[in-house]
Coordinates of C-alpha atoms in Angstrom, one line a residue:
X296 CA 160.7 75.4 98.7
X297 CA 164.6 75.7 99.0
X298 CA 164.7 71.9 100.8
X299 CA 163.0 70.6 97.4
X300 CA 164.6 72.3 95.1
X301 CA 167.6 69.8 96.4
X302 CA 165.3 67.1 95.9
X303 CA 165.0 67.9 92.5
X304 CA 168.4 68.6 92.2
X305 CA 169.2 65.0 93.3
X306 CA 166.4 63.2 90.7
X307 CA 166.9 65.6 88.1
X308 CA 170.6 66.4 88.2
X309 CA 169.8 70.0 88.8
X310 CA 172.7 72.1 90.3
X311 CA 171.3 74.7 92.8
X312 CA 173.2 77.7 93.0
X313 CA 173.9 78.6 96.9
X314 CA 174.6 76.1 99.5
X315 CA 173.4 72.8 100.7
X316 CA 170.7 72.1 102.9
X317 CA 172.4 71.9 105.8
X318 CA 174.2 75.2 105.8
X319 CA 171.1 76.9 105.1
X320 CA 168.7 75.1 107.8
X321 CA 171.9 75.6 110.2
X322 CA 172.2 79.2 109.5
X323 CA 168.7 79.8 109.7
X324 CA 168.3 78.9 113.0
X325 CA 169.6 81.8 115.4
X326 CA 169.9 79.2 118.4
X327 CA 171.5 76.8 116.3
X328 CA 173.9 79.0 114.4
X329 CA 174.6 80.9 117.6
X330 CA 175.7 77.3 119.0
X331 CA 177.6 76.6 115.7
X332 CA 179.8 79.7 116.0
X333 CA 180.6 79.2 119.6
X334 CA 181.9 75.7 118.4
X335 CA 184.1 77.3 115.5
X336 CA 185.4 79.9 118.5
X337 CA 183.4 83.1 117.1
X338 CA 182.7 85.6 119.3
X339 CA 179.3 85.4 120.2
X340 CA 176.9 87.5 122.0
X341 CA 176.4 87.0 126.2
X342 CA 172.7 85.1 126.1
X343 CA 170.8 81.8 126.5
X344 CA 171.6 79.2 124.3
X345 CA 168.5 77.2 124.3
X346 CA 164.8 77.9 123.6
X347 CA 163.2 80.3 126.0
X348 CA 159.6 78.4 127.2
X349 CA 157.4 80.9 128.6
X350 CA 157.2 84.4 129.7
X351 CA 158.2 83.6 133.5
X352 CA 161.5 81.9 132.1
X353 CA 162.0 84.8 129.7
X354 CA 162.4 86.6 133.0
X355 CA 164.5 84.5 135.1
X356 CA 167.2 84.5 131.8
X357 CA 166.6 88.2 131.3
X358 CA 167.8 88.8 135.1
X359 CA 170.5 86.5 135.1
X360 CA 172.0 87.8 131.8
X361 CA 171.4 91.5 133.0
X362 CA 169.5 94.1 131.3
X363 CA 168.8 95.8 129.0
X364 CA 168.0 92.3 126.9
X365 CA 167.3 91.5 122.9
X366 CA 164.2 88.9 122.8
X367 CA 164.7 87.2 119.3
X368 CA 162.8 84.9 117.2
X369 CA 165.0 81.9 116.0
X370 CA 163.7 81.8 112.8
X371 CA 163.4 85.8 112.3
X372 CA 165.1 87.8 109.6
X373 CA 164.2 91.3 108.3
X374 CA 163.8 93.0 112.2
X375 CA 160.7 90.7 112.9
X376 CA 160.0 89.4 116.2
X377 CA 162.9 91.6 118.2
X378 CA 162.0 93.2 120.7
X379 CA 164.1 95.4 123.9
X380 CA 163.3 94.8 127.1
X381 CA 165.0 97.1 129.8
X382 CA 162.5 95.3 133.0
X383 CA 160.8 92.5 134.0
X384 CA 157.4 94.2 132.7
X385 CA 158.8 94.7 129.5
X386 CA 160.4 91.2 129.1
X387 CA 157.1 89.3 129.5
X388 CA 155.6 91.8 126.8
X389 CA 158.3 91.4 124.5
X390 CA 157.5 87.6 124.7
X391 CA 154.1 87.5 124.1
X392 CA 154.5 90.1 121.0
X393 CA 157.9 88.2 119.7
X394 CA 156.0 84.7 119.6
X395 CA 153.3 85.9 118.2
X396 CA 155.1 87.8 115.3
X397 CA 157.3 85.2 114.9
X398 CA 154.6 82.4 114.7
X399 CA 152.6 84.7 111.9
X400 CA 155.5 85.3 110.0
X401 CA 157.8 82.2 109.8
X402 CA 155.7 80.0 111.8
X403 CA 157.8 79.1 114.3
X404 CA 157.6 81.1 117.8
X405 CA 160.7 80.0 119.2
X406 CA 162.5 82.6 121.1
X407 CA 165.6 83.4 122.4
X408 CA 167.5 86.1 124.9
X409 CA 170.8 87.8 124.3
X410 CA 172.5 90.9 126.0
X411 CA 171.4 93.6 124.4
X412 CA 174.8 95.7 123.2
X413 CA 174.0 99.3 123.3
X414 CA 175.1 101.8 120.9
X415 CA 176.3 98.7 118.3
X416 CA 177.8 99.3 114.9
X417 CA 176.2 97.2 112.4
X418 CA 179.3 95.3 110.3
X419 CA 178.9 92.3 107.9
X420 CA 181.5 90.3 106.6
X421 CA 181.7 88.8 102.8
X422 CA 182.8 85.6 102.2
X423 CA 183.4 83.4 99.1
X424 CA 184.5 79.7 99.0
X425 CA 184.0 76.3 97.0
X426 CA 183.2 72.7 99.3
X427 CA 184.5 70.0 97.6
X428 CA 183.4 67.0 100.5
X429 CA 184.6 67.9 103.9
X430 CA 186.1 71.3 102.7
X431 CA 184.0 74.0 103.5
X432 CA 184.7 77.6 102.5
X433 CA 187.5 76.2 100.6
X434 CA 188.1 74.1 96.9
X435 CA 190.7 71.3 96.4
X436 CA 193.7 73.6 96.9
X437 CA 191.7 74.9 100.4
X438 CA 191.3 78.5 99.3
X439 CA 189.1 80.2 101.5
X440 CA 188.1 84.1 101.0
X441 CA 186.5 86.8 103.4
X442 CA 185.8 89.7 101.1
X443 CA 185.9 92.8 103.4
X444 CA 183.1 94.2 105.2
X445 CA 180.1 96.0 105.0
X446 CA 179.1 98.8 107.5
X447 CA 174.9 98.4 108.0
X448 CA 174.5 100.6 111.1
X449 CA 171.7 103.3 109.8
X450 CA 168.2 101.2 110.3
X451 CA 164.7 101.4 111.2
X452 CA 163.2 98.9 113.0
X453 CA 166.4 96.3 112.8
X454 CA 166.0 97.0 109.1
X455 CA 169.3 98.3 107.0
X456 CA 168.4 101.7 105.4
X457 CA 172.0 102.6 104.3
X458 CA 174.9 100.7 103.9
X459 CA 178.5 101.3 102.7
X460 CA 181.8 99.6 102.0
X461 CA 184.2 99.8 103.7
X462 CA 183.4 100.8 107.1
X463 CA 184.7 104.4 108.2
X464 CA 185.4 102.4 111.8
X465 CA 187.4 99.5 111.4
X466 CA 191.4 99.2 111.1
X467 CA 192.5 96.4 109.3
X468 CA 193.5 94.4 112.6
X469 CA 190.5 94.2 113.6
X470 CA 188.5 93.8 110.0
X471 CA 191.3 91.1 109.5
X472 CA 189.9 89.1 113.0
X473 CA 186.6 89.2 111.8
X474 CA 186.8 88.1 108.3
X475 CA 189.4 85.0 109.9
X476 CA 186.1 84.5 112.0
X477 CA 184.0 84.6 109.6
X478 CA 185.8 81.6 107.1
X479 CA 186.3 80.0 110.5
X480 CA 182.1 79.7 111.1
X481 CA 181.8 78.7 107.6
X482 CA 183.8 75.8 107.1
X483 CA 182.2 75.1 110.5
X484 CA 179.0 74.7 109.0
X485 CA 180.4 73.1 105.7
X486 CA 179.2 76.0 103.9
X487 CA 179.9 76.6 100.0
X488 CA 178.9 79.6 97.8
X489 CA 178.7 83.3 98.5
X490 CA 177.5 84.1 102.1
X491 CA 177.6 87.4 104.8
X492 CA 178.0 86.5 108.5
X493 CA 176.8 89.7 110.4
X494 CA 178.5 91.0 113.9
X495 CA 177.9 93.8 116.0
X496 CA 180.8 96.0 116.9
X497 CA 181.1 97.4 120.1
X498 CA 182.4 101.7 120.4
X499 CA 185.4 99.3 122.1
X500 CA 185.9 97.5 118.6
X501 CA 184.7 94.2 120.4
X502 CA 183.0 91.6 117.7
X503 CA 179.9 89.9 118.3
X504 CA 178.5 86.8 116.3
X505 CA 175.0 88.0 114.6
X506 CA 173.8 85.8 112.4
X507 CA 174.8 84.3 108.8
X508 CA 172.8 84.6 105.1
X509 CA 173.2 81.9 103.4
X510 CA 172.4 84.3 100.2
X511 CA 173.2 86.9 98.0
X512 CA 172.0 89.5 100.4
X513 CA 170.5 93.2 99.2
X514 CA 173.2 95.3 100.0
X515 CA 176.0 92.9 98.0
X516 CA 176.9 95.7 95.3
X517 CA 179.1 97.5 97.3
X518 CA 180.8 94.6 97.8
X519 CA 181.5 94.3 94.2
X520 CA 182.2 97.7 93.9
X521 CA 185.3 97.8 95.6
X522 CA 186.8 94.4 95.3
X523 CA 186.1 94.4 91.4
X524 CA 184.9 90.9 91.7
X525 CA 180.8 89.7 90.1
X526 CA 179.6 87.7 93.0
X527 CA 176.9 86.0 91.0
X528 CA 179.5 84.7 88.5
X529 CA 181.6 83.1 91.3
X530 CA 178.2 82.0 93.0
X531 CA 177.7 80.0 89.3
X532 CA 181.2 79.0 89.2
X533 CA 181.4 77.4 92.4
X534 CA 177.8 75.5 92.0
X535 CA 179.6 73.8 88.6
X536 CA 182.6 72.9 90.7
X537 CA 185.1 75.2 89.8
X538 CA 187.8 76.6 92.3
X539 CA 187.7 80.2 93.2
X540 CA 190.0 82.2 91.0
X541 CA 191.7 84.1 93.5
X542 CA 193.7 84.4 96.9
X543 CA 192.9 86.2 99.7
X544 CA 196.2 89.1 99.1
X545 CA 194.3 89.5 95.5
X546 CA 190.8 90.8 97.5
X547 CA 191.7 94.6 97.2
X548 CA 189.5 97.7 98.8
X549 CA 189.7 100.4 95.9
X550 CA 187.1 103.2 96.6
X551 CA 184.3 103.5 98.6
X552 CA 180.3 102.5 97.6
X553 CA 177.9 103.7 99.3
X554 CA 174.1 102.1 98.7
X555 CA 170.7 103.3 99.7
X556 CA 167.8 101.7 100.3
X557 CA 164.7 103.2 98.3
X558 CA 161.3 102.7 99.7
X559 CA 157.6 103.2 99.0
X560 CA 157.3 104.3 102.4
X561 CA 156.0 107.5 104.2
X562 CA 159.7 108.6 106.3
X563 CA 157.2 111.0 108.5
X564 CA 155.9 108.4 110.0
X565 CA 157.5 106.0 112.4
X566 CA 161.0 106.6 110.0
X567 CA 159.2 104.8 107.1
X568 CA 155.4 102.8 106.5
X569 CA 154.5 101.3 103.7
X570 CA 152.8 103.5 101.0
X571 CA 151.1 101.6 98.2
X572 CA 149.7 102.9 94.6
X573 CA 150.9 102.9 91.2
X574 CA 153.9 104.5 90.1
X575 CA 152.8 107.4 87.7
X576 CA 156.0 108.4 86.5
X577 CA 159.2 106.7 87.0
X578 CA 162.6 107.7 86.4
X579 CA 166.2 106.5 87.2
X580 CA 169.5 108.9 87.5
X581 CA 171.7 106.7 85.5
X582 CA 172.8 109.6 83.6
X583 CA 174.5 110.5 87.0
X584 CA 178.1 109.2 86.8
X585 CA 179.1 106.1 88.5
X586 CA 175.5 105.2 89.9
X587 CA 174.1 101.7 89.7
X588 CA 170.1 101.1 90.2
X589 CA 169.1 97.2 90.8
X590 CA 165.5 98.0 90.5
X591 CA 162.5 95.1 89.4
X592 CA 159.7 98.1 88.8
X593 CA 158.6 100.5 85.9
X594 CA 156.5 102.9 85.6
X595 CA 152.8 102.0 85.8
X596 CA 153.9 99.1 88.2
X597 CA 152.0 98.7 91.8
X598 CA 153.1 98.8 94.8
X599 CA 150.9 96.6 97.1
X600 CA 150.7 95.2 100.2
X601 CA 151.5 91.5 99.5
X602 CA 155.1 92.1 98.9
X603 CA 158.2 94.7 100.4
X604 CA 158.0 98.1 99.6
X605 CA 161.5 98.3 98.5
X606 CA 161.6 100.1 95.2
X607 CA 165.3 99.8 94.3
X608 CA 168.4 99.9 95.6
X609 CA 171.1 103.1 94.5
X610 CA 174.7 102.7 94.5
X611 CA 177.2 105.3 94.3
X612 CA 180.7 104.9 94.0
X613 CA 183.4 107.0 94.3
X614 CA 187.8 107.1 94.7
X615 CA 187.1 108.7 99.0
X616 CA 183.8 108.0 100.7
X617 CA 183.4 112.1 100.2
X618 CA 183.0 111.1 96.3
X619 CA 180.3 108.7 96.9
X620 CA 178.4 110.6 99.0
X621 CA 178.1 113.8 96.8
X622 CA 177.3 111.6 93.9
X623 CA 174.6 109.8 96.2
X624 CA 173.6 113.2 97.4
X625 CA 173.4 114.1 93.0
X626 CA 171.7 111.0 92.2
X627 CA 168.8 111.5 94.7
X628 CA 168.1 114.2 93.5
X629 CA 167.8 113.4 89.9
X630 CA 165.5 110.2 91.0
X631 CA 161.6 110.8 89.9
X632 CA 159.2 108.7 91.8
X633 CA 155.5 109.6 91.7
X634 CA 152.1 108.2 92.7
X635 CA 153.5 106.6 96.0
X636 CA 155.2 108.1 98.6
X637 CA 159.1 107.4 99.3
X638 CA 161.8 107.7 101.5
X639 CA 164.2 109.8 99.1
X640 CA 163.6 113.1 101.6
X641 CA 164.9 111.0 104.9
X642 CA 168.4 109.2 102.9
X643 CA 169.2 112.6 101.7
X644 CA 169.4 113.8 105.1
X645 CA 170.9 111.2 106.2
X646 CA 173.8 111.2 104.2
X647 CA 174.6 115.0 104.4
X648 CA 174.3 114.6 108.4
X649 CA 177.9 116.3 110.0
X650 CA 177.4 112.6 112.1
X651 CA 176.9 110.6 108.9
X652 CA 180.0 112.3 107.4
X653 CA 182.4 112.0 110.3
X654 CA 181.9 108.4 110.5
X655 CA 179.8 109.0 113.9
X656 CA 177.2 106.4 113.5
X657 CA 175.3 103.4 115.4
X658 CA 172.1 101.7 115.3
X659 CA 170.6 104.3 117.3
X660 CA 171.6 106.8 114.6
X661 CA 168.1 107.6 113.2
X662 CA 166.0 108.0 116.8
X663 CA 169.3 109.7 118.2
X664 CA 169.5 112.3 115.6
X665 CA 165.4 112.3 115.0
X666 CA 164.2 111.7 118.6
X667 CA 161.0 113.3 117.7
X668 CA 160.5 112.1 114.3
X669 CA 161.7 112.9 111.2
X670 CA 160.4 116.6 109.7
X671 CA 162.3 116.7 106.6
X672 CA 164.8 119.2 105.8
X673 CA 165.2 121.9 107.8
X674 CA 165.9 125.3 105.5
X675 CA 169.1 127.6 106.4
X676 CA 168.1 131.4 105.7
X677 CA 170.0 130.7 102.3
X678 CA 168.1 128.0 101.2
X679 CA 164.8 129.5 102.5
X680 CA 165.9 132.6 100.3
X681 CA 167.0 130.3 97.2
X682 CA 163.4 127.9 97.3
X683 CA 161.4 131.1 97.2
X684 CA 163.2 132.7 94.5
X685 CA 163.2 129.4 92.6
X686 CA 159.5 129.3 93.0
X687 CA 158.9 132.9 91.7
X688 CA 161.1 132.7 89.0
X689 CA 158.8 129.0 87.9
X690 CA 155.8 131.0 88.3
X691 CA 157.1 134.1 86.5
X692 CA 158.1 131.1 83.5
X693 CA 154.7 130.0 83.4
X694 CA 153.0 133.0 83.0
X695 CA 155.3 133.9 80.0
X696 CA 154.9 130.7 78.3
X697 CA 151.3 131.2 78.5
X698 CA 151.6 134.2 76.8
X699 CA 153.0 132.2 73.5
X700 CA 151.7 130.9 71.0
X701 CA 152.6 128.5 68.2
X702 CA 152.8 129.6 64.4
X703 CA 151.6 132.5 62.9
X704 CA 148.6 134.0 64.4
X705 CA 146.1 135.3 62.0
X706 CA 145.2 138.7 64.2
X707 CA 148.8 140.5 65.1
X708 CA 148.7 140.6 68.9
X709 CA 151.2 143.3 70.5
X710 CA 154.2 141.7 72.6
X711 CA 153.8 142.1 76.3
X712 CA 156.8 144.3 77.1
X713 CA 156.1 143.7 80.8
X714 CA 159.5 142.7 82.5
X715 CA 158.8 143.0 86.2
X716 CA 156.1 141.5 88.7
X717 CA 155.4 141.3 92.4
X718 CA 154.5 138.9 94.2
X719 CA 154.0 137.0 97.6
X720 CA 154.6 133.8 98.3
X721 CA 153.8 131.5 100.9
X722 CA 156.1 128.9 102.5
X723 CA 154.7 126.9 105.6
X724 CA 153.5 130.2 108.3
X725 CA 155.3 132.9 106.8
X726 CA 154.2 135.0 103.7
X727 CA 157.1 136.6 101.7
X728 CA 157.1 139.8 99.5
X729 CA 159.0 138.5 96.3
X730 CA 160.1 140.3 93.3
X731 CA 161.1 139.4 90.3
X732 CA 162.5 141.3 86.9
X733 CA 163.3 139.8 83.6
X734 CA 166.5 140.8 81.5
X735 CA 167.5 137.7 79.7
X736 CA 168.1 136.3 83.1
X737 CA 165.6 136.2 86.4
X738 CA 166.8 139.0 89.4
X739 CA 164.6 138.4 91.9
X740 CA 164.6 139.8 95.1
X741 CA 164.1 138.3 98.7
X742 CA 164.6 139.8 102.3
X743 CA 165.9 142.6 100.6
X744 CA 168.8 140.7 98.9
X745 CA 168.9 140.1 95.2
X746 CA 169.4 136.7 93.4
X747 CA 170.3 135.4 89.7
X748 CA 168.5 132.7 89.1
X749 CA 168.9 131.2 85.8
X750 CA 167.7 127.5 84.3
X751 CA 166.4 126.6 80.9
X752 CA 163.1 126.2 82.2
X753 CA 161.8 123.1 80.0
X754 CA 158.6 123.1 82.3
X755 CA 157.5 119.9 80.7
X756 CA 160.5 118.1 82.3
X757 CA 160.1 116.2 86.0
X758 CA 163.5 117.5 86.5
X759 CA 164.5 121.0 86.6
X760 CA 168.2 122.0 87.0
X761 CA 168.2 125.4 88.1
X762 CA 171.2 127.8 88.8
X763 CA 170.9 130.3 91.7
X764 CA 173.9 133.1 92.6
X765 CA 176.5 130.0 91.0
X766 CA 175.2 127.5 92.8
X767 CA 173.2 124.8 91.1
X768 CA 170.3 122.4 92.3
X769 CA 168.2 120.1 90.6
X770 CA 164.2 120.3 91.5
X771 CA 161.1 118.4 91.1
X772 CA 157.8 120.4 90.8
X773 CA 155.0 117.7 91.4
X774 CA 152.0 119.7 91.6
X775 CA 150.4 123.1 90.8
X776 CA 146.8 124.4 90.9
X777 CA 144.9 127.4 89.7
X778 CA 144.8 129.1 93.5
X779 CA 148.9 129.4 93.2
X780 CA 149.6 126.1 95.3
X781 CA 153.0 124.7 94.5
X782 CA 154.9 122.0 96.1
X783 CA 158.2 121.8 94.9
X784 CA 161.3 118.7 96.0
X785 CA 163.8 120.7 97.4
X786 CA 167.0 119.9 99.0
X787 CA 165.3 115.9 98.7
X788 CA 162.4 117.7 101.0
X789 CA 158.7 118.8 99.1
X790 CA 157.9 122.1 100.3
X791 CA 154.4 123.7 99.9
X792 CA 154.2 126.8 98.7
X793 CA 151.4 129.2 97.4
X794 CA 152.4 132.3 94.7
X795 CA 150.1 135.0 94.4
X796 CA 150.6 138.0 92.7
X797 CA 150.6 141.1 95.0
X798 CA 146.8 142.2 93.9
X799 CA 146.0 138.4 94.4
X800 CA 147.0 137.9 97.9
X801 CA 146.0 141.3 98.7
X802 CA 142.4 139.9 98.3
X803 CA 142.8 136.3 99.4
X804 CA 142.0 137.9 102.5
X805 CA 138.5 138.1 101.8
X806 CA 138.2 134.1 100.3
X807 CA 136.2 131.9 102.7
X808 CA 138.7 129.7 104.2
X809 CA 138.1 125.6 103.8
X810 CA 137.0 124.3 107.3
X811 CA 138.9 121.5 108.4
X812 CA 137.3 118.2 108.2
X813 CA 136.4 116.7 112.3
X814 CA 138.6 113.8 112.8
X815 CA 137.7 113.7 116.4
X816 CA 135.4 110.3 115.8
X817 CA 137.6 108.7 113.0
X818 CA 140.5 106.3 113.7
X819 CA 142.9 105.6 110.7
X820 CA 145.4 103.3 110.0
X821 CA 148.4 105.1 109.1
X822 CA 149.8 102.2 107.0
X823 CA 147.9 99.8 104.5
X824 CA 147.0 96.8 105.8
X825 CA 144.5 93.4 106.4
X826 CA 141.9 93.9 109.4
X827 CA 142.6 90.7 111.4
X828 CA 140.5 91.5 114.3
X829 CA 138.0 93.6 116.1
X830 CA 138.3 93.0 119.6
X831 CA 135.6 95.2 121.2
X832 CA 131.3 95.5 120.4
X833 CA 129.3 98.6 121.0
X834 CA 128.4 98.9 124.5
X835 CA 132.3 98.1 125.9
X836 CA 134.1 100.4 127.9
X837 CA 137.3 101.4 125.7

């Protein structure tokens, strides 16, 4: 579709807006591009240059490179058709399933085999630049502009999850090598418009050659953020012909941005897959200061399997990186997303993670710090204490607004002067004694220590800002029934809970209990999906 629209461009006088065919069939191709940059002395990673043929070969390259190895589709993007392979065993199974996810999904199996670099930073490199003929990356005057870098390092499944500029790892000899790279491989591969060349960065501060987007890629705002610049407007600019506007010593860093990838996606499962449905309620923090949401869904959209399960992207900005973070940390907790499930609970974590503050962060990040999954947030004896008396004091607000009623009654009914009640509340095994007194503001009482917890309680709101011994949080109840089950977003986290009064639970005990439905014959899919095959018949021996 790209390739045509130059056809048109050329019968029509239509202008496309990114680069020419060439760049982009160049920089598509990983054996290609990889070949390119060699050419234009980028660093590149250790690895076969040419298309791998079979399995047996895929071997013989994997040994003579070393392992462990990175089997790649040529025409891959987005983390498909990658796979590790640490043996011989693994490198012919990482073949088959590469060429077979790169044929279904670009349809082209072509592979190829690089060292795999272990423990990689994840850095990208903007870059800016007119062609005007045999100029690339560069107008009339040959101006030429690399516009900092992005660090990409927290992913799942090669995928970015969060990304931030600058990054907390380079110094600017080493960011100023890479960007000189980066112009170098682009006027190499007479490339104009706005593009991102991607390296790995080793815990030496060695720079590898990854690949190059010849786009506007997802993560760009940050980008804008601190250089101050509108990439799309210089995108426009240079299709009319206009040289770029500015030097490289005018390309400031100011600030920090940080942006965060939000997903339909189930984070419990495998770090993130795909949850589809209709979004019920929808609601964006922009009233959170310096936030930016690029978003293409409302409420009452769907989210289906045909397309990614991206719901926006967030950016945060700040003066430090500390700034951006705490308003990231703000904003995700003012975000309202319900009727699909969403990754809000696992970038919460992430970004409050001692590693993920410190700067400490790979590829590996998420499977390092998670290695047995991610379980959501796990409550100090503080924040246990403050989600209980939070929940109380909801339930406690409920029961009093039931108890009003709207103009003038026409039989006088006497004021309930109750101002205390005990209760017990349930949070995942353990059952808590709560209690709770009203005198204009909520005391309640957990583990024998008392808590003020005060809040306007406007219980028809999504969002609840609620103020606990000083200290403020913002919560989401989503659901409620009439047995006392809560769940309330905590902390970015949903938390079950049941609230019974003390009579209540006192008798629960004698309530026949659900019985848990046999799974024992059922298989489920634990994403949404198209059944492409059935490969066994009754009668086969599984």
């Amino acid at each position: 579709k790209v390739i045509s629209l130059f056809s048109l461009q050329a019968s029509e006088g239509v202008t496309f807006i990114g680069p020419d065919t060439h760049a982009i069939q160049a920089m598509g191709d990983k054996i290609e591009s990889k070949l390119l940059a060699k050419n234009a002395k980028v660093n590149t990673i250790p690895g076969f240059d040419g298309v791998v043929k079979d399995a047996d070969e895929a071997v013989r390259i994997a040994r003579e490179i070393g392992y462990p190895v990175m089997i790649k589709a040529s025409a891959g993007g987005g983390g498909k058709g990658m796979r590790i392979a640490w043996d011989d065993e693994e490198t012919r199974e990482g073949f088959r399933f590469s060429s077979q996810e790169a044929a279904s999904s670009f349809g082209d199996d072509r592979l190829l085999i690089e060292k795999f670099i272990d423990n990689p930073r994840h850095i990208e490199i903007q870059v800016c630049i007119i062609i005007i003929y045999y100029l690339v990356l560069a107008d009339k005057h040959g101006n030429a502009l690399w516009l900092n870098e992005r660090e990409c390092s927290i992913q799942r499944r090669n995928q970015k999850v969060v990304e931030e500029a600058p990054s907390t790892f380079l110094d600017p000899e080493t960011r100023r090598a890479m960007g000189e790279q980066a112009v170098a491989l682009a006027k190499a591969v007479k490339y104009s418009s706005a593009g991102t060349v991607e390296f790995l960065v080793d815990s030496s501060k060695n720079f590898y050659f990854l690949e190059m987007n010849t786009r506007l890629q997802v993560e760009h705002p940050v980008t804008e953020c601190i250089t101050g610049l509108d990439l799309v407007q210089e995108m426009i600019r240079v299709a009319k012909g206009y040289p770029l506007r500015h030097k490289q010593a005018d390309i400031p860093i100011n600030g920090w941005a940080v942006e965060c990838r939000v997903y339909a996606e189930d984070p419990y499962k495998s770090f993130g897959l795909p949850s589809i449905g209709k979004l019920s309620q929808y609601q964006e923090p922009l009233h959170v200061p310096s936030v930016r949401i690029d978003s293409g869904i409302q409420q009452g959209s769907d989210i289906s399997i045909y397309y990614d399960p991206m719901i926006s992207k967030l950016i945060t900005y700040g003066s430090n990186r500390a700034e951006a973070l705490k308003r990231m940390e703000e904003a995700l907790d003012n975000y309202v997303i319900r009727g699909v499930a969403h990754n809000i609970s696992l970038l919460r974590e992430v970004i409050i993670h001692p590693r993920f503050v410190q700067g400490d962060i790979s590829t590996k990040f998420l499977p390092e710090v998670y290695p047995d999954g991610f379980k959501g947030h796990k409550l100090t004896d503080l924040e246990r204490r403050e989600l209980l008396a939070t929940a109380a004091s909801l339930y406690v607000a409920e029961q009093l607004r039931s108890q009003q009623f709207l103009g003038t009654p026409r039989i006088p009914i006497a004021k309930s002067k109750r101002s205390s009640w005990e209760l017990s509340v349930r949070l995942g095994d353990g059952i808590y004694p709560v209690a709770v007194s009203k005198d204009g503001l909520f005391s309640v009482e957990v583990d024998g220590m008392k808590l003020n917890v005060t809040s306007e309680w406007n219980l028809a709101s999504p969002l609840l800002s609620v103020t606990i011994d000083g200290t403020q949080r913002t919560i989401q109840r989503l659901s409620r029934n009439a047995s006392g089950e809560t769940s309330i977003q905590f902390l970015g986290t949903v938390y079950k809970l049941q609230i019974l009064t003390k009579v209540a639970a006192e008798l629960s005990k004698y309530m026949p209990e659900k019985a848990a439905e046999d799974t024992s014959s059922i298989l489920r899919s634990p994403m949404p999906g198209a059944v492409v095959a059935v490969s066994v018949k009754p009668g086969d021996m599984v």
